[in-house]
mmCIF file of C-alpha atoms in Angstrom:
data_model
loop_
_atom_site.group_PDB
_atom_site.id
_atom_site.type_symbol
_atom_site.label_atom_id
_atom_site.label_comp_id
_atom_site.label_asym_id
_atom_site.label_seq_id
_atom_site.Cartn_x
_atom_site.Cartn_y
_atom_site.Cartn_z
ATOM 1 C CA ASP A 701 79.245 -135.632 -132.107
ATOM 2 C CA SER A 702 77.854 -137.799 -135.433
ATOM 3 C CA PRO A 703 80.468 -139.886 -136.981
ATOM 4 C CA ALA A 704 82.354 -137.970 -140.749
ATOM 5 C CA PRO A 705 80.486 -139.493 -143.402
ATOM 6 C CA ALA A 706 83.121 -142.414 -145.269
ATOM 7 C CA ASP A 707 84.191 -139.841 -147.856
ATOM 8 C CA THR A 708 84.860 -137.081 -145.917
ATOM 9 C CA ALA A 709 88.704 -136.621 -144.922
ATOM 10 C CA PRO A 710 89.147 -136.922 -141.522
ATOM 11 C CA PRO A 711 89.953 -132.830 -139.388
ATOM 12 C CA GLU A 712 93.397 -132.590 -140.203
ATOM 13 C CA GLU A 713 95.647 -131.706 -137.053
ATOM 14 C CA VAL A 714 98.027 -128.650 -136.650
ATOM 15 C CA ASP A 715 99.990 -127.235 -134.525
ATOM 16 C CA ALA A 716 98.938 -124.724 -132.179
ATOM 17 C CA VAL A 717 99.414 -121.496 -133.823
ATOM 18 C CA THR A 718 101.580 -119.834 -130.543
ATOM 19 C CA PRO A 719 104.418 -121.231 -130.481
ATOM 20 C CA ALA A 720 103.951 -120.278 -126.393
ATOM 21 C CA VAL A 721 101.742 -121.957 -125.940
ATOM 22 C CA PRO A 722 103.506 -125.603 -126.640
ATOM 23 C CA SER A 723 100.886 -127.679 -124.546
ATOM 24 C CA VAL A 724 97.853 -127.183 -127.396
ATOM 25 C CA LEU A 725 97.042 -128.371 -130.247
ATOM 26 C CA GLY A 726 94.859 -127.406 -132.565
ATOM 27 C CA HIS A 727 92.760 -129.348 -135.371
ATOM 28 C CA LEU A 728 90.344 -128.517 -137.857
ATOM 29 C CA ALA A 729 87.124 -129.236 -137.091
ATOM 30 C CA ALA A 730 86.072 -130.049 -140.877
ATOM 31 C CA ALA A 731 87.003 -131.339 -143.120
ATOM 32 C CA PRO A 732 89.678 -128.775 -144.450
ATOM 33 C CA GLY A 733 87.896 -126.141 -146.727
ATOM 34 C CA SER A 734 84.906 -127.011 -146.232
ATOM 35 C CA ALA A 735 82.876 -124.184 -144.869
ATOM 36 C CA ASP A 736 82.229 -125.514 -141.297
ATOM 37 C CA ALA A 737 86.556 -125.444 -141.050
ATOM 38 C CA ALA A 738 87.169 -124.172 -137.965
ATOM 39 C CA LEU A 739 90.384 -124.483 -135.839
ATOM 40 C CA TRP A 740 89.534 -125.709 -132.045
ATOM 41 C CA PHE A 741 91.480 -125.415 -128.817
ATOM 42 C CA ASN A 742 91.608 -127.523 -125.967
ATOM 43 C CA PRO A 743 94.025 -125.465 -123.684
ATOM 44 C CA ALA A 744 95.351 -127.700 -120.130
ATOM 45 C CA LYS A 745 95.443 -124.961 -117.661
ATOM 46 C CA ILE A 746 94.647 -121.681 -117.891
ATOM 47 C CA ALA A 747 98.027 -119.954 -118.468
ATOM 48 C CA ASP A 748 97.491 -121.161 -121.992
ATOM 49 C CA VAL A 749 94.349 -119.577 -122.710
ATOM 50 C CA TRP A 750 95.617 -116.218 -122.775
ATOM 51 C CA PRO A 751 97.424 -116.358 -125.641
ATOM 52 C CA LEU A 752 94.976 -118.257 -127.269
ATOM 53 C CA LEU A 753 92.652 -115.338 -127.040
ATOM 54 C CA ASP A 754 95.660 -112.570 -127.849
ATOM 55 C CA THR A 755 96.447 -114.760 -131.069
ATOM 56 C CA TYR A 756 92.895 -114.571 -132.699
ATOM 57 C CA ALA A 757 90.315 -112.246 -130.842
ATOM 58 C CA SER A 758 90.804 -109.638 -132.737
ATOM 59 C CA THR A 759 91.244 -111.086 -136.110
ATOM 60 C CA HIS A 760 88.736 -114.338 -136.338
ATOM 61 C CA ARG A 761 85.430 -115.122 -134.859
ATOM 62 C CA MET A 762 86.522 -116.741 -131.568
ATOM 63 C CA GLN A 763 83.789 -118.798 -129.427
ATOM 64 C CA LEU A 764 85.015 -120.302 -125.628
ATOM 65 C CA THR A 765 83.047 -123.399 -125.508
ATOM 66 C CA VAL A 766 82.559 -126.257 -122.243
ATOM 67 C CA GLY A 767 79.134 -128.782 -122.890
ATOM 68 C CA GLY A 768 78.532 -127.410 -126.558
ATOM 69 C CA THR A 769 74.828 -126.903 -126.252
ATOM 70 C CA SER A 770 74.017 -123.348 -126.717
ATOM 71 C CA ALA A 771 74.070 -124.219 -130.232
ATOM 72 C CA GLY A 772 70.360 -125.735 -130.008
ATOM 73 C CA ILE A 773 69.485 -122.291 -128.045
ATOM 74 C CA VAL A 774 71.013 -119.113 -130.853
ATOM 75 C CA LYS A 775 69.853 -121.067 -133.426
ATOM 76 C CA TYR A 776 66.796 -119.705 -133.017
ATOM 77 C CA TYR A 777 68.174 -115.845 -133.086
ATOM 78 C CA ALA A 778 69.046 -113.805 -135.822
ATOM 79 C CA GLY A 779 72.261 -114.104 -137.445
ATOM 80 C CA PHE A 780 74.169 -117.174 -135.894
ATOM 81 C CA GLY A 781 75.133 -120.125 -138.342
ATOM 82 C CA SER A 782 75.702 -117.303 -140.993
ATOM 83 C CA ASP A 783 78.730 -116.963 -143.129
ATOM 84 C CA ALA A 784 79.381 -113.810 -140.721
ATOM 85 C CA THR A 785 78.183 -114.753 -137.677
ATOM 86 C CA ARG A 786 79.655 -118.792 -138.030
ATOM 87 C CA PRO A 787 83.131 -118.746 -135.333
ATOM 88 C CA GLN A 788 86.250 -119.954 -136.905
ATOM 89 C CA VAL A 789 87.692 -120.788 -133.285
ATOM 90 C CA PHE A 790 86.874 -122.964 -130.595
ATOM 91 C CA ILE A 791 88.727 -122.852 -127.347
ATOM 92 C CA ASN A 792 87.676 -125.348 -125.255
ATOM 93 C CA LEU A 793 87.220 -124.854 -121.386
ATOM 94 C CA ARG A 794 86.300 -127.640 -119.791
ATOM 95 C CA ARG A 795 90.034 -129.387 -118.985
ATOM 96 C CA VAL A 796 91.362 -125.795 -116.993
ATOM 97 C CA PRO A 797 91.510 -126.612 -113.522
ATOM 98 C CA GLU A 798 91.360 -123.368 -112.274
ATOM 99 C CA LEU A 799 88.115 -123.261 -113.903
ATOM 100 C CA ASN A 800 86.696 -126.285 -112.723
ATOM 101 C CA VAL A 801 86.728 -125.320 -109.116
ATOM 102 C CA ILE A 802 83.741 -125.245 -106.356
ATOM 103 C CA ASP A 803 84.442 -123.521 -103.426
ATOM 104 C CA SER A 804 81.965 -123.637 -100.918
ATOM 105 C CA GLY A 805 84.313 -121.754 -97.826
ATOM 106 C CA SER A 806 83.458 -117.674 -96.942
ATOM 107 C CA ALA A 807 86.335 -117.080 -99.114
ATOM 108 C CA ALA A 808 86.219 -116.950 -103.039
ATOM 109 C CA GLU A 809 90.242 -115.814 -104.240
ATOM 110 C CA PRO A 810 91.700 -118.484 -105.943
ATOM 111 C CA ALA A 811 94.284 -120.946 -105.024
ATOM 112 C CA ALA A 812 97.696 -119.563 -104.910
ATOM 113 C CA ASP A 813 99.550 -120.321 -108.702
ATOM 114 C CA GLU A 814 101.631 -118.510 -110.090
ATOM 115 C CA ASP A 815 99.895 -116.943 -113.118
ATOM 116 C CA TRP A 816 97.345 -115.550 -110.812
ATOM 117 C CA VAL A 817 97.843 -111.661 -109.790
ATOM 118 C CA ASP A 818 96.901 -111.251 -105.913
ATOM 119 C CA VAL A 819 93.105 -110.493 -106.423
ATOM 120 C CA GLY A 820 93.606 -108.257 -103.217
ATOM 121 C CA ASP A 821 91.679 -108.655 -99.636
ATOM 122 C CA GLN A 822 88.203 -107.943 -100.941
ATOM 123 C CA ALA A 823 85.314 -110.704 -99.325
ATOM 124 C CA GLU A 824 82.985 -111.707 -100.237
ATOM 125 C CA PRO A 825 79.721 -113.206 -98.200
ATOM 126 C CA PRO A 826 79.881 -116.844 -97.009
ATOM 127 C CA GLY A 827 78.549 -118.887 -100.259
ATOM 128 C CA VAL A 828 79.442 -121.597 -102.818
ATOM 129 C CA THR A 829 81.741 -120.467 -105.698
ATOM 130 C CA PHE A 830 81.903 -122.019 -108.895
ATOM 131 C CA GLY A 831 84.515 -122.169 -111.253
ATOM 132 C CA ALA A 832 83.312 -121.198 -115.371
ATOM 133 C CA ALA A 833 83.402 -124.669 -116.602
ATOM 134 C CA VAL A 834 81.305 -126.525 -113.499
ATOM 135 C CA THR A 835 78.190 -127.938 -114.991
ATOM 136 C CA LEU A 836 74.473 -127.236 -114.298
ATOM 137 C CA SER A 837 74.505 -130.850 -112.724
ATOM 138 C CA GLU A 838 77.727 -130.380 -110.553
ATOM 139 C CA VAL A 839 76.066 -126.506 -109.751
ATOM 140 C CA ILE A 840 72.571 -128.622 -108.527
ATOM 141 C CA GLU A 841 74.381 -131.493 -106.342
ATOM 142 C CA THR A 842 77.034 -129.057 -105.195
ATOM 143 C CA LEU A 843 73.965 -126.892 -104.113
ATOM 144 C CA THR A 844 71.818 -129.787 -102.697
ATOM 145 C CA THR A 845 74.791 -131.189 -100.668
ATOM 146 C CA LEU A 846 74.784 -127.366 -98.953
ATOM 147 C CA ALA A 847 70.882 -127.023 -98.547
ATOM 148 C CA PRO A 848 70.256 -128.348 -95.895
ATOM 149 C CA LYS A 849 72.485 -126.376 -93.631
ATOM 150 C CA HIS A 850 71.491 -123.460 -95.514
ATOM 151 C CA PRO A 851 67.843 -123.638 -96.724
ATOM 152 C CA ASN A 852 67.623 -120.463 -99.191
ATOM 153 C CA LEU A 853 70.073 -122.870 -101.728
ATOM 154 C CA ALA A 854 66.608 -125.078 -101.936
ATOM 155 C CA PRO A 855 65.159 -123.558 -103.636
ATOM 156 C CA LEU A 856 67.659 -122.912 -106.384
ATOM 157 C CA VAL A 857 68.267 -126.311 -107.010
ATOM 158 C CA ARG A 858 64.718 -126.998 -107.638
ATOM 159 C CA HIS A 859 64.482 -124.368 -110.400
ATOM 160 C CA LEU A 860 67.761 -125.619 -111.902
ATOM 161 C CA HIS A 861 66.288 -128.962 -111.673
ATOM 162 C CA LEU A 862 63.955 -127.271 -114.376
ATOM 163 C CA VAL A 863 67.087 -125.914 -116.701
ATOM 164 C CA ALA A 864 66.594 -128.232 -120.114
ATOM 165 C CA HIS A 865 66.905 -131.606 -119.225
ATOM 166 C CA TRP A 866 69.598 -133.675 -117.694
ATOM 167 C CA GLN A 867 71.787 -134.658 -120.242
ATOM 168 C CA VAL A 868 71.909 -130.651 -121.083
ATOM 169 C CA ARG A 869 72.584 -129.988 -117.682
ATOM 170 C CA ASP A 870 75.724 -132.863 -117.312
ATOM 171 C CA GLN A 871 77.305 -131.596 -120.223
ATOM 172 C CA ALA A 872 76.217 -127.534 -120.249
ATOM 173 C CA SER A 873 78.351 -124.674 -117.629
ATOM 174 C CA TRP A 874 76.544 -122.211 -115.888
ATOM 175 C CA ALA A 875 79.285 -120.220 -117.764
ATOM 176 C CA GLY A 876 78.051 -120.544 -121.124
ATOM 177 C CA ASN A 877 74.032 -120.445 -119.714
ATOM 178 C CA VAL A 878 75.344 -116.712 -118.439
ATOM 179 C CA MET A 879 77.023 -115.748 -121.506
ATOM 180 C CA VAL A 880 73.979 -116.786 -123.601
ATOM 181 C CA CYS A 881 72.044 -114.634 -123.025
ATOM 182 C CA LYS A 882 74.508 -112.041 -122.294
ATOM 183 C CA ASN A 883 75.243 -111.952 -125.653
ATOM 184 C CA TRP A 884 71.200 -112.753 -126.951
ATOM 185 C CA PRO A 885 69.246 -110.684 -124.163
ATOM 186 C CA ALA A 886 66.132 -112.127 -125.519
ATOM 187 C CA PHE A 887 66.965 -115.351 -124.214
ATOM 188 C CA PRO A 888 64.688 -116.112 -120.561
ATOM 189 C CA SER A 889 68.060 -117.799 -118.868
ATOM 190 C CA ASP A 890 66.695 -119.379 -115.762
ATOM 191 C CA VAL A 891 70.325 -119.247 -114.157
ATOM 192 C CA CYS A 892 70.373 -115.492 -114.959
ATOM 193 C CA THR A 893 67.234 -114.841 -113.245
ATOM 194 C CA MET A 894 67.608 -116.625 -110.140
ATOM 195 C CA MET A 895 71.348 -116.247 -109.506
ATOM 196 C CA ALA A 896 70.839 -112.407 -110.185
ATOM 197 C CA ALA A 897 68.033 -112.206 -107.232
ATOM 198 C CA ALA A 898 69.898 -114.783 -104.981
ATOM 199 C CA GLY A 899 72.481 -111.766 -105.173
ATOM 200 C CA ALA A 900 74.953 -113.908 -107.012
ATOM 201 C CA THR A 901 78.235 -112.651 -108.636
ATOM 202 C CA VAL A 902 80.782 -113.234 -110.725
ATOM 203 C CA ARG A 903 84.621 -112.555 -111.536
ATOM 204 C CA VAL A 904 86.158 -111.653 -115.153
ATOM 205 C CA SER A 905 90.100 -112.986 -115.787
ATOM 206 C CA SER A 906 92.989 -111.944 -117.695
ATOM 207 C CA LYS A 907 96.302 -112.929 -118.123
ATOM 208 C CA THR A 908 96.835 -109.931 -115.280
ATOM 209 C CA GLY A 909 94.706 -111.539 -113.022
ATOM 210 C CA VAL A 910 90.582 -112.352 -111.436
ATOM 211 C CA GLY A 911 88.659 -108.680 -111.239
ATOM 212 C CA ALA A 912 86.798 -107.745 -108.318
ATOM 213 C CA SER A 913 83.657 -109.852 -107.536
ATOM 214 C CA VAL A 914 80.561 -107.727 -109.296
ATOM 215 C CA PRO A 915 76.925 -108.018 -109.237
ATOM 216 C CA LEU A 916 75.727 -111.024 -111.930
ATOM 217 C CA GLU A 917 72.966 -108.001 -112.970
ATOM 218 C CA SER A 918 75.606 -105.731 -113.593
ATOM 219 C CA PHE A 919 78.150 -108.142 -115.550
ATOM 220 C CA LEU A 920 74.749 -108.524 -118.236
ATOM 221 C CA LYS A 921 75.037 -104.779 -118.951
ATOM 222 C CA THR A 922 79.039 -104.272 -118.837
ATOM 223 C CA PRO A 923 80.348 -105.258 -122.298
ATOM 224 C CA LEU A 924 83.570 -107.494 -122.051
ATOM 225 C CA SER A 925 87.117 -108.113 -123.502
ATOM 226 C CA PRO A 926 87.356 -110.397 -125.575
ATOM 227 C CA THR A 927 91.193 -110.847 -124.050
ATOM 228 C CA SER A 928 88.563 -112.238 -120.840
ATOM 229 C CA ILE A 929 86.748 -114.400 -119.734
ATOM 230 C CA LEU A 930 84.100 -115.107 -116.962
ATOM 231 C CA PHE A 931 86.404 -116.528 -114.125
ATOM 232 C CA SER A 932 84.002 -117.810 -111.159
ATOM 233 C CA LEU A 933 80.589 -117.732 -109.869
ATOM 234 C CA HIS A 934 79.708 -116.777 -106.263
ATOM 235 C CA VAL A 935 76.503 -117.564 -104.606
ATOM 236 C CA PRO A 936 75.546 -116.379 -101.347
ATOM 237 C CA PHE A 937 74.301 -118.366 -98.437
ATOM 238 C CA ASN A 938 71.738 -115.061 -97.835
ATOM 239 C CA GLU A 939 71.423 -116.447 -93.770
ATOM 240 C CA GLY A 940 69.060 -114.086 -92.382
ATOM 241 C CA LYS A 941 67.058 -113.537 -95.135
ATOM 242 C CA VAL A 942 64.409 -115.588 -97.565
ATOM 243 C CA PHE A 943 64.656 -117.136 -100.963
ATOM 244 C CA ASP A 944 62.256 -118.385 -103.114
ATOM 245 C CA SER A 945 61.561 -118.545 -107.274
ATOM 246 C CA PHE A 946 59.479 -119.499 -109.887
ATOM 247 C CA LYS A 947 58.783 -120.893 -112.934
ATOM 248 C CA ILE A 948 55.965 -120.745 -115.545
ATOM 249 C CA MET A 949 56.387 -122.960 -118.332
ATOM 250 C CA SER A 950 54.801 -124.627 -121.045
ATOM 251 C CA ARG A 951 56.230 -128.363 -119.972
ATOM 252 C CA HIS A 952 57.962 -130.397 -116.471
ATOM 253 C CA ALA A 953 61.617 -129.793 -119.053
ATOM 254 C CA ASN A 954 62.912 -128.969 -121.733
ATOM 255 C CA ALA A 955 60.965 -125.492 -121.856
ATOM 256 C CA HIS A 956 61.674 -121.568 -121.980
ATOM 257 C CA ALA A 957 59.563 -120.341 -119.550
ATOM 258 C CA TYR A 958 56.643 -117.910 -119.643
ATOM 259 C CA VAL A 959 57.227 -116.039 -116.585
ATOM 260 C CA ASN A 960 60.634 -116.249 -114.299
ATOM 261 C CA ALA A 961 60.747 -114.609 -110.691
ATOM 262 C CA GLY A 962 62.790 -114.484 -107.931
ATOM 263 C CA PHE A 963 62.448 -113.397 -104.816
ATOM 264 C CA LEU A 964 65.194 -111.989 -101.604
ATOM 265 C CA ALA A 965 64.227 -110.662 -98.201
ATOM 266 C CA THR A 966 65.518 -109.635 -95.397
ATOM 267 C CA LYS A 967 64.027 -110.410 -92.274
ATOM 268 C CA SER A 968 63.339 -108.255 -89.116
ATOM 269 C CA GLY A 969 63.304 -110.062 -86.206
ATOM 270 C CA ASN A 970 61.318 -113.570 -86.632
ATOM 271 C CA THR A 971 58.791 -111.912 -89.195
#
């Protein structure tokens, strides 16, 4: 971030508005009284997120963030940046450990924790699960490690390398990309196209617990409660199938697709 001009007062730190979240510190992201002033919260655990959503979701324009890179995309869409749409509250999920989990086991259940309720015995197909704060670079690294044993992951690795550029991928979460696609359907998301084609599923969470696994494509079409968050992405290994994806773009990096495509086929015998 650029430093504040010398004649601008530093951000004013304020106590968290909600006493139920004593570990959360809010501060103004710009000089008090300026048009860009906004509250910024840095919850340290998932239990701190829910009171913030309860407090602000219905009364303030709120944005969940991890890397903040979406500002470079949504500025091209109608209404972004106006006084009527500018976020008043930012909740930074980067440091929430429950959202930074990477699990390459066959199940996608979250670790036992007193803040969660049981999500049931629903099993997902063998695959790898990423928490919502995991960056695109971390997804690439994990899939690259797993691809030698699970070759259908290799096309995902190749395609993810074509998303933006490495500086953005180091900061941006996969969930942020999905939410941009959900909120601005005109956004030609590489992540949503290839993950939906690969049969990926997601889970949503609220203070009552983690919800059932749903196809990514269905999530994009379903309204999300303002007091819920996108929690995890499960990418199946797709054993016994063939997966591939393609992107036609104007240059090798930092370009939207002219055409995005993904294909998943079930093999019959040796065919």
